[in-house]
Short mmCIF file of C-alpha atoms in Angstrom, two decimals:
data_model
loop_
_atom_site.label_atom_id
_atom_site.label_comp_id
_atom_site.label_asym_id
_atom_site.label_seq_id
_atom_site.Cartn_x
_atom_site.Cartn_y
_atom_site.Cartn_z
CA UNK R 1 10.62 -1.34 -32.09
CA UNK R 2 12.53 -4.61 -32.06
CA UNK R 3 11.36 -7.65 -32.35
CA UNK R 4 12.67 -9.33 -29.23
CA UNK R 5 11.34 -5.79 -27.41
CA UNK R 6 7.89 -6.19 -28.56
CA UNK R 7 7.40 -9.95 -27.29
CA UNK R 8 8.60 -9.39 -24.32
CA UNK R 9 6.03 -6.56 -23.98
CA UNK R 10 3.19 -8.32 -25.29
CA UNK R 11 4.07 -11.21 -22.83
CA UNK R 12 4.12 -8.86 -19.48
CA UNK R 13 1.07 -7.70 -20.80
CA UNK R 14 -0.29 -10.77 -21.09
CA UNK R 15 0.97 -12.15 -17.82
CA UNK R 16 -0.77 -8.64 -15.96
CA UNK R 17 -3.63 -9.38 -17.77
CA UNK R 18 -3.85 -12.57 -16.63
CA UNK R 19 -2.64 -12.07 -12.87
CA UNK R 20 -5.51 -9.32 -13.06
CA UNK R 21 -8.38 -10.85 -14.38
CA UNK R 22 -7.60 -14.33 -12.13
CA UNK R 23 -7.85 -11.56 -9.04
CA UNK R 24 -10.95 -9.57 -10.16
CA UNK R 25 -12.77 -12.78 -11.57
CA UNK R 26 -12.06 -14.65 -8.12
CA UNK R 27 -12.90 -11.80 -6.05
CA UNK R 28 -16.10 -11.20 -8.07
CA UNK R 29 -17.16 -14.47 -7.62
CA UNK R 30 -16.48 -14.29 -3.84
CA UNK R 31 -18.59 -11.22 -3.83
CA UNK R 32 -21.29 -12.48 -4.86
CA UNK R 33 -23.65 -14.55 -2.27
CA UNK R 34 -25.35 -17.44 -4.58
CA UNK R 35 -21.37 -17.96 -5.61
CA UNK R 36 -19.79 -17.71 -2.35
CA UNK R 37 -17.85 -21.55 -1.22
CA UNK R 38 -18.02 -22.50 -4.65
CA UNK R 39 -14.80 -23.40 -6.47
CA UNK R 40 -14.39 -20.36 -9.39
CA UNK R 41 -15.25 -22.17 -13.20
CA UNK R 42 -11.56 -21.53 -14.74
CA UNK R 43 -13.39 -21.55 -17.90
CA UNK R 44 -15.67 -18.35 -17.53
CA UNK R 45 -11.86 -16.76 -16.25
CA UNK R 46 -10.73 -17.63 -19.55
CA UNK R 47 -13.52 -15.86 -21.22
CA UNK R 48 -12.66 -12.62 -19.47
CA UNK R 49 -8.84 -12.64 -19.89
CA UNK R 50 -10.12 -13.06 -23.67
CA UNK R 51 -12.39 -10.12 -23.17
CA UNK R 52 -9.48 -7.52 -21.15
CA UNK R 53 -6.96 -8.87 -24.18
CA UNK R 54 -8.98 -7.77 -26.73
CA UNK R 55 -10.30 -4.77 -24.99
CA UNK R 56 -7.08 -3.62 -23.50
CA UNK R 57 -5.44 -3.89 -27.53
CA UNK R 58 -8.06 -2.18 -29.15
CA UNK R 59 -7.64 0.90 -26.39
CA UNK R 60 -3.76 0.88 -27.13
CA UNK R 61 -4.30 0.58 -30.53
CA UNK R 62 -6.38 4.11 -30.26
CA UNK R 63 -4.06 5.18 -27.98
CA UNK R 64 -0.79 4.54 -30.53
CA UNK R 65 -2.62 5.80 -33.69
CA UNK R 66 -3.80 9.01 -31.78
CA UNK R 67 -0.12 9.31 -30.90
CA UNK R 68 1.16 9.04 -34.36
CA UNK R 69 -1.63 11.58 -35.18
CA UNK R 70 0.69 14.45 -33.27
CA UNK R 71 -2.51 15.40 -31.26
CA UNK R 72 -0.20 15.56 -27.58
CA UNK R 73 -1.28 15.62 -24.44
CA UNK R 74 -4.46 17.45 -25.64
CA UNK R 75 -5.42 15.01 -27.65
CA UNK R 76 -4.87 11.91 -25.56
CA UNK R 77 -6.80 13.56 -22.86
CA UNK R 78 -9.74 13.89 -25.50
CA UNK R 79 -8.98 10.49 -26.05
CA UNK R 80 -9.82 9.15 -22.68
CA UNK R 81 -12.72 11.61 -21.98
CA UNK R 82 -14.58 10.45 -25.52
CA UNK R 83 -13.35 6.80 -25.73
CA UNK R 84 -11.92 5.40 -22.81
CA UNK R 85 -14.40 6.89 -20.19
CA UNK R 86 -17.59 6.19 -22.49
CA UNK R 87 -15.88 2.41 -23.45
CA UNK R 88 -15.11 1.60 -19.87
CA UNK R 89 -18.83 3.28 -18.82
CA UNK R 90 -20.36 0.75 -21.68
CA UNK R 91 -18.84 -2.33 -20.40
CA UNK R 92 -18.66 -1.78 -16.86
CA UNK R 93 -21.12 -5.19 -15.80
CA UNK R 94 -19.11 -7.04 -18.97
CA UNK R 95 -17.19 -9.14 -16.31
CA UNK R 96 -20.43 -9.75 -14.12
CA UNK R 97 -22.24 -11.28 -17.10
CA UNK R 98 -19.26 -13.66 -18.03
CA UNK R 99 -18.11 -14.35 -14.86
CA UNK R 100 -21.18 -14.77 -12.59
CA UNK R 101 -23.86 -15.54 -15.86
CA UNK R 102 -21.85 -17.86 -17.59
CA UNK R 103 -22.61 -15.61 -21.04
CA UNK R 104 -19.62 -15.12 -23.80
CA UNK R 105 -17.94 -11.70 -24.16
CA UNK R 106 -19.94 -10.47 -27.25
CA UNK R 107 -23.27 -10.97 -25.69
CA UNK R 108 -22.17 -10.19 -22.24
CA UNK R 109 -20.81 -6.57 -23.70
CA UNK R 110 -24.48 -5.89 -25.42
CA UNK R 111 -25.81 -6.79 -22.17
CA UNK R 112 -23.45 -4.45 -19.91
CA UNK R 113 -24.52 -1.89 -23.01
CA UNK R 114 -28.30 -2.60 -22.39
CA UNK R 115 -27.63 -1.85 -18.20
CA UNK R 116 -25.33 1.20 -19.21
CA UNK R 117 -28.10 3.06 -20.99
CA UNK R 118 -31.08 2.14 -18.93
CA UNK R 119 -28.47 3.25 -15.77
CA UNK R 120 -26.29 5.94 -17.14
CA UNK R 121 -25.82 8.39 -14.53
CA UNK R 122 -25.34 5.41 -11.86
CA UNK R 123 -22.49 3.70 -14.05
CA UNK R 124 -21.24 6.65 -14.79
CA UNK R 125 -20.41 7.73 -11.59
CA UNK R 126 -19.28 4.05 -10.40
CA UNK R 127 -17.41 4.03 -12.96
CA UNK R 128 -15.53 7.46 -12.91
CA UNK R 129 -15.83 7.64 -8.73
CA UNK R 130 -13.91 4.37 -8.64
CA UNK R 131 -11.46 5.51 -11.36
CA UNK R 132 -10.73 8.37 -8.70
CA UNK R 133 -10.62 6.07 -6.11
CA UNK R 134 -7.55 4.33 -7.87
CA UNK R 135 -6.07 7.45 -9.24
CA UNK R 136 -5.87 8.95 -5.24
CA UNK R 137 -4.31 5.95 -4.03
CA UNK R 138 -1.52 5.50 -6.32
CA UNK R 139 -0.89 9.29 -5.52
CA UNK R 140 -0.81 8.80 -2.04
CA UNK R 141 1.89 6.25 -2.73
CA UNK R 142 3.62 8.61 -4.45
CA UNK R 143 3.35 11.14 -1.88
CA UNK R 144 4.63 9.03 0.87
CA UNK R 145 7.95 8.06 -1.14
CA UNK R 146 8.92 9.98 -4.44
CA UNK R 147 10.98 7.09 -5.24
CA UNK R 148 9.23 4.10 -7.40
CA UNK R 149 9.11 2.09 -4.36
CA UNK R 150 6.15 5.06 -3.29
CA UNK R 151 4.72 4.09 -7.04
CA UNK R 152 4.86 0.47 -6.38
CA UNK R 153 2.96 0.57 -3.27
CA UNK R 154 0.35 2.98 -4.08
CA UNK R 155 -0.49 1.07 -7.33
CA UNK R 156 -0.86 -2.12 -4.84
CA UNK R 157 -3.17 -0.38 -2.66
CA UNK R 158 -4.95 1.09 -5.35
CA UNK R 159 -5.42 -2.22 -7.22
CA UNK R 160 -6.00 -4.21 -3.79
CA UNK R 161 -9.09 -1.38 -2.45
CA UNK R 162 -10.43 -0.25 -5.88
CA UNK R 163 -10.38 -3.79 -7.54
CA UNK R 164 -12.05 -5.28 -4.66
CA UNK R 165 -14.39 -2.77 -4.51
CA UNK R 166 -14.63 -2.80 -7.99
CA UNK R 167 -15.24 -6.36 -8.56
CA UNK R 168 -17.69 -6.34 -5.18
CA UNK R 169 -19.59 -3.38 -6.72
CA UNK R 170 -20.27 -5.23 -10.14
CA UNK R 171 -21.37 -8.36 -8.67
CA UNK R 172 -23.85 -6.78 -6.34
CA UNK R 173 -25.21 -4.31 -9.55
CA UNK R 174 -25.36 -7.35 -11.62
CA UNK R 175 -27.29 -9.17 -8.89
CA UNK R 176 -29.80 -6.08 -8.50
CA UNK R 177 -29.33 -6.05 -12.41
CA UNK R 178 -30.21 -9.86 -13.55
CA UNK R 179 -32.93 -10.00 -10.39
CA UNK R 180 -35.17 -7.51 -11.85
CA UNK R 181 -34.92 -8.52 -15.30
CA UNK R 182 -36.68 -11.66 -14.09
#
Protein backbone atom coordinates (compact mmCIF):
# COMPACT_ATOMS: atom_id res chain seq x y z
CA UNK A 1 0.00 0.00 0.00
CA UNK A 2 1.35 3.47 -0.69
CA UNK A 3 2.26 5.75 1.45
CA UNK A 4 0.14 8.71 0.45
CA UNK A 5 -2.89 5.81 0.30
CA UNK A 6 -2.44 4.80 3.80
CA UNK A 7 -2.62 8.46 5.38
CA UNK A 8 -5.29 9.34 3.73
CA UNK A 9 -7.00 6.21 5.15
CA UNK A 10 -5.88 6.53 8.55
CA UNK A 11 -7.11 10.22 8.43
CA UNK A 12 -10.92 9.30 7.21
CA UNK A 13 -10.69 6.95 9.82
CA UNK A 14 -9.81 9.21 12.16
CA UNK A 15 -12.18 11.94 11.07
CA UNK A 16 -15.32 8.97 11.32
CA UNK A 17 -14.03 8.19 14.45
CA UNK A 18 -14.20 11.38 15.60
CA UNK A 19 -17.58 12.59 13.88
CA UNK A 20 -18.84 9.26 15.66
CA UNK A 21 -17.78 9.36 19.01
CA UNK A 22 -18.67 13.48 19.20
CA UNK A 23 -22.42 12.01 18.15
CA UNK A 24 -22.65 8.97 20.50
CA UNK A 25 -20.78 10.84 23.44
CA UNK A 26 -23.28 13.91 23.03
CA UNK A 27 -26.23 11.85 22.63
CA UNK A 28 -25.22 9.71 25.64
CA UNK A 29 -24.90 12.50 27.68
CA UNK A 30 -28.32 13.85 26.56
CA UNK A 31 -29.70 10.51 27.50
CA UNK A 32 -28.96 10.52 30.57
CA UNK A 33 -31.26 12.62 33.18
CA UNK A 34 -28.63 13.92 36.01
CA UNK A 35 -26.65 15.14 32.57
CA UNK A 36 -29.42 16.50 30.65
CA UNK A 37 -28.91 20.87 30.00
CA UNK A 38 -25.48 20.47 30.86
CA UNK A 39 -22.83 21.54 28.35
CA UNK A 40 -20.92 17.92 27.27
CA UNK A 41 -17.03 17.96 29.11
CA UNK A 42 -14.98 17.89 25.61
CA UNK A 43 -12.43 16.29 27.68
CA UNK A 44 -14.21 12.92 28.69
CA UNK A 45 -15.05 13.01 24.45
CA UNK A 46 -11.48 12.96 24.05
CA UNK A 47 -11.05 10.00 26.26
CA UNK A 48 -13.45 7.96 24.17
CA UNK A 49 -12.23 8.91 20.65
CA UNK A 50 -8.87 7.60 22.40
CA UNK A 51 -10.69 4.51 23.49
CA UNK A 52 -12.70 3.71 19.66
CA UNK A 53 -8.94 4.56 18.10
CA UNK A 54 -7.33 2.12 19.90
CA UNK A 55 -10.13 -0.32 19.93
CA UNK A 56 -11.15 0.07 16.36
CA UNK A 57 -6.97 -0.63 15.37
CA UNK A 58 -6.54 -3.46 17.42
CA UNK A 59 -9.93 -5.14 15.69
CA UNK A 60 -8.39 -4.29 12.16
CA UNK A 61 -5.26 -5.36 13.14
CA UNK A 62 -7.00 -9.00 13.87
CA UNK A 63 -8.94 -8.51 11.08
CA UNK A 64 -5.66 -7.91 8.52
CA UNK A 65 -3.49 -10.66 10.16
CA UNK A 66 -6.47 -13.19 9.97
CA UNK A 67 -6.58 -12.13 6.33
CA UNK A 68 -3.00 -12.73 5.61
CA UNK A 69 -3.60 -16.07 7.45
CA UNK A 70 -5.72 -17.32 4.11
CA UNK A 71 -8.57 -18.36 6.56
CA UNK A 72 -11.54 -16.58 3.93
CA UNK A 73 -14.71 -15.83 4.57
CA UNK A 74 -14.83 -18.78 7.07
CA UNK A 75 -12.44 -17.57 9.01
CA UNK A 76 -13.35 -13.92 9.30
CA UNK A 77 -16.76 -14.98 10.25
CA UNK A 78 -15.04 -17.03 13.18
CA UNK A 79 -13.36 -13.96 13.68
CA UNK A 80 -16.29 -11.83 14.54
CA UNK A 81 -18.30 -14.59 16.34
CA UNK A 82 -15.06 -15.32 18.87
CA UNK A 83 -13.52 -11.78 18.97
CA UNK A 84 -15.52 -9.11 17.78
CA UNK A 85 -18.93 -10.22 19.30
CA UNK A 86 -17.27 -11.29 22.78
CA UNK A 87 -14.89 -7.77 22.56
CA UNK A 88 -17.81 -5.58 21.71
CA UNK A 89 -20.09 -7.76 24.51
CA UNK A 90 -17.02 -6.92 27.12
CA UNK A 91 -16.97 -3.30 26.59
CA UNK A 92 -20.38 -2.50 25.84
CA UNK A 93 -20.90 0.23 29.17
CA UNK A 94 -16.97 1.34 28.27
CA UNK A 95 -18.40 4.69 26.88
CA UNK A 96 -20.97 5.09 29.87
CA UNK A 97 -18.13 4.91 32.41
CA UNK A 98 -15.92 7.55 30.53
CA UNK A 99 -18.41 9.59 29.33
CA UNK A 100 -21.07 9.90 32.09
CA UNK A 101 -18.37 8.70 35.22
CA UNK A 102 -15.64 10.73 34.31
CA UNK A 103 -13.27 7.30 34.65
CA UNK A 104 -10.19 6.73 32.00
CA UNK A 105 -10.50 4.02 29.32
CA UNK A 106 -8.42 1.29 31.12
CA UNK A 107 -10.45 1.34 34.22
CA UNK A 108 -13.65 2.16 32.55
CA UNK A 109 -13.07 -1.20 30.22
CA UNK A 110 -12.46 -3.44 33.62
CA UNK A 111 -15.51 -1.87 34.80
CA UNK A 112 -17.80 -2.51 31.56
CA UNK A 113 -15.90 -6.19 32.04
CA UNK A 114 -17.09 -6.40 35.74
CA UNK A 115 -21.06 -5.42 34.40
CA UNK A 116 -20.53 -7.85 31.33
CA UNK A 117 -20.02 -10.92 33.49
CA UNK A 118 -22.31 -10.21 36.37
CA UNK A 119 -25.01 -9.37 33.20
CA UNK A 120 -24.06 -11.63 30.41
CA UNK A 121 -27.11 -12.79 28.85
CA UNK A 122 -28.61 -9.05 29.11
CA UNK A 123 -25.45 -7.49 27.27
CA UNK A 124 -25.36 -10.03 25.18
CA UNK A 125 -28.48 -9.65 23.69
CA UNK A 126 -28.25 -5.63 23.74
CA UNK A 127 -25.46 -5.98 22.28
CA UNK A 128 -26.11 -8.51 19.37
CA UNK A 129 -30.12 -7.28 19.12
CA UNK A 130 -28.82 -3.79 18.42
CA UNK A 131 -26.10 -5.08 16.04
CA UNK A 132 -29.26 -6.50 14.11
CA UNK A 133 -30.97 -3.51 14.48
CA UNK A 134 -28.15 -1.71 12.40
CA UNK A 135 -27.47 -4.56 10.12
CA UNK A 136 -31.60 -4.45 8.98
CA UNK A 137 -31.50 -0.91 8.40
CA UNK A 138 -28.63 -0.53 6.19
CA UNK A 139 -30.36 -3.45 4.24
CA UNK A 140 -33.43 -1.78 3.94
CA UNK A 141 -31.45 1.02 2.36
CA UNK A 142 -30.17 -1.20 0.13
CA UNK A 143 -33.37 -2.64 -0.75
CA UNK A 144 -35.03 0.55 -1.54
CA UNK A 145 -32.15 1.66 -4.10
CA UNK A 146 -29.44 -0.95 -5.29
CA UNK A 147 -27.40 1.94 -6.15
CA UNK A 148 -24.89 3.37 -3.27
CA UNK A 149 -27.14 6.20 -2.82
CA UNK A 150 -29.66 3.08 -1.17
CA UNK A 151 -26.19 2.24 0.91
CA UNK A 152 -25.71 5.75 1.93
CA UNK A 153 -29.03 6.21 3.33
CA UNK A 154 -29.56 3.04 5.04
CA UNK A 155 -26.16 3.38 6.83
CA UNK A 156 -27.61 7.00 7.97
CA UNK A 157 -30.65 5.55 9.31
CA UNK A 158 -28.97 2.80 10.77
CA UNK A 159 -26.36 4.97 12.54
CA UNK A 160 -29.08 7.78 13.37
CA UNK A 161 -31.83 4.87 15.16
CA UNK A 162 -29.27 2.28 16.41
CA UNK A 163 -26.67 4.88 17.74
CA UNK A 164 -29.27 6.75 19.48
CA UNK A 165 -30.66 3.90 20.81
CA UNK A 166 -27.47 2.64 21.43
CA UNK A 167 -26.02 5.45 23.27
CA UNK A 168 -29.69 5.93 25.17
CA UNK A 169 -29.55 2.21 26.13
CA UNK A 170 -25.96 2.49 27.76
CA UNK A 171 -26.65 5.49 29.68
CA UNK A 172 -29.82 4.19 31.21
CA UNK A 173 -27.86 0.48 32.01
CA UNK A 174 -25.06 2.43 33.40
CA UNK A 175 -27.48 4.47 35.52
CA UNK A 176 -29.31 1.14 36.78
CA UNK A 177 -25.58 -0.11 36.76
CA UNK A 178 -23.58 2.65 38.99
CA UNK A 179 -27.07 3.11 41.24
CA UNK A 180 -26.93 -0.25 42.66
CA UNK A 181 -23.37 -0.49 43.14
CA UNK A 182 -23.95 2.25 45.71
Amino acid sequence: MKPTFLLGLLGWHLALAGVAVTAFGTVLWLSSPETTGVVVPLERIGWLLAFAVVVQGVLWGVTFLAGLSGTGTLGLVALILFVVVPVSIALFLTPGFIVLGGTRPIEATLESLEYALANPSSTTILVVGLGYIGYALTGLGSLVSSTPLGLVVGTVASVTVAGTLDATIVATTYRRWTDQAR
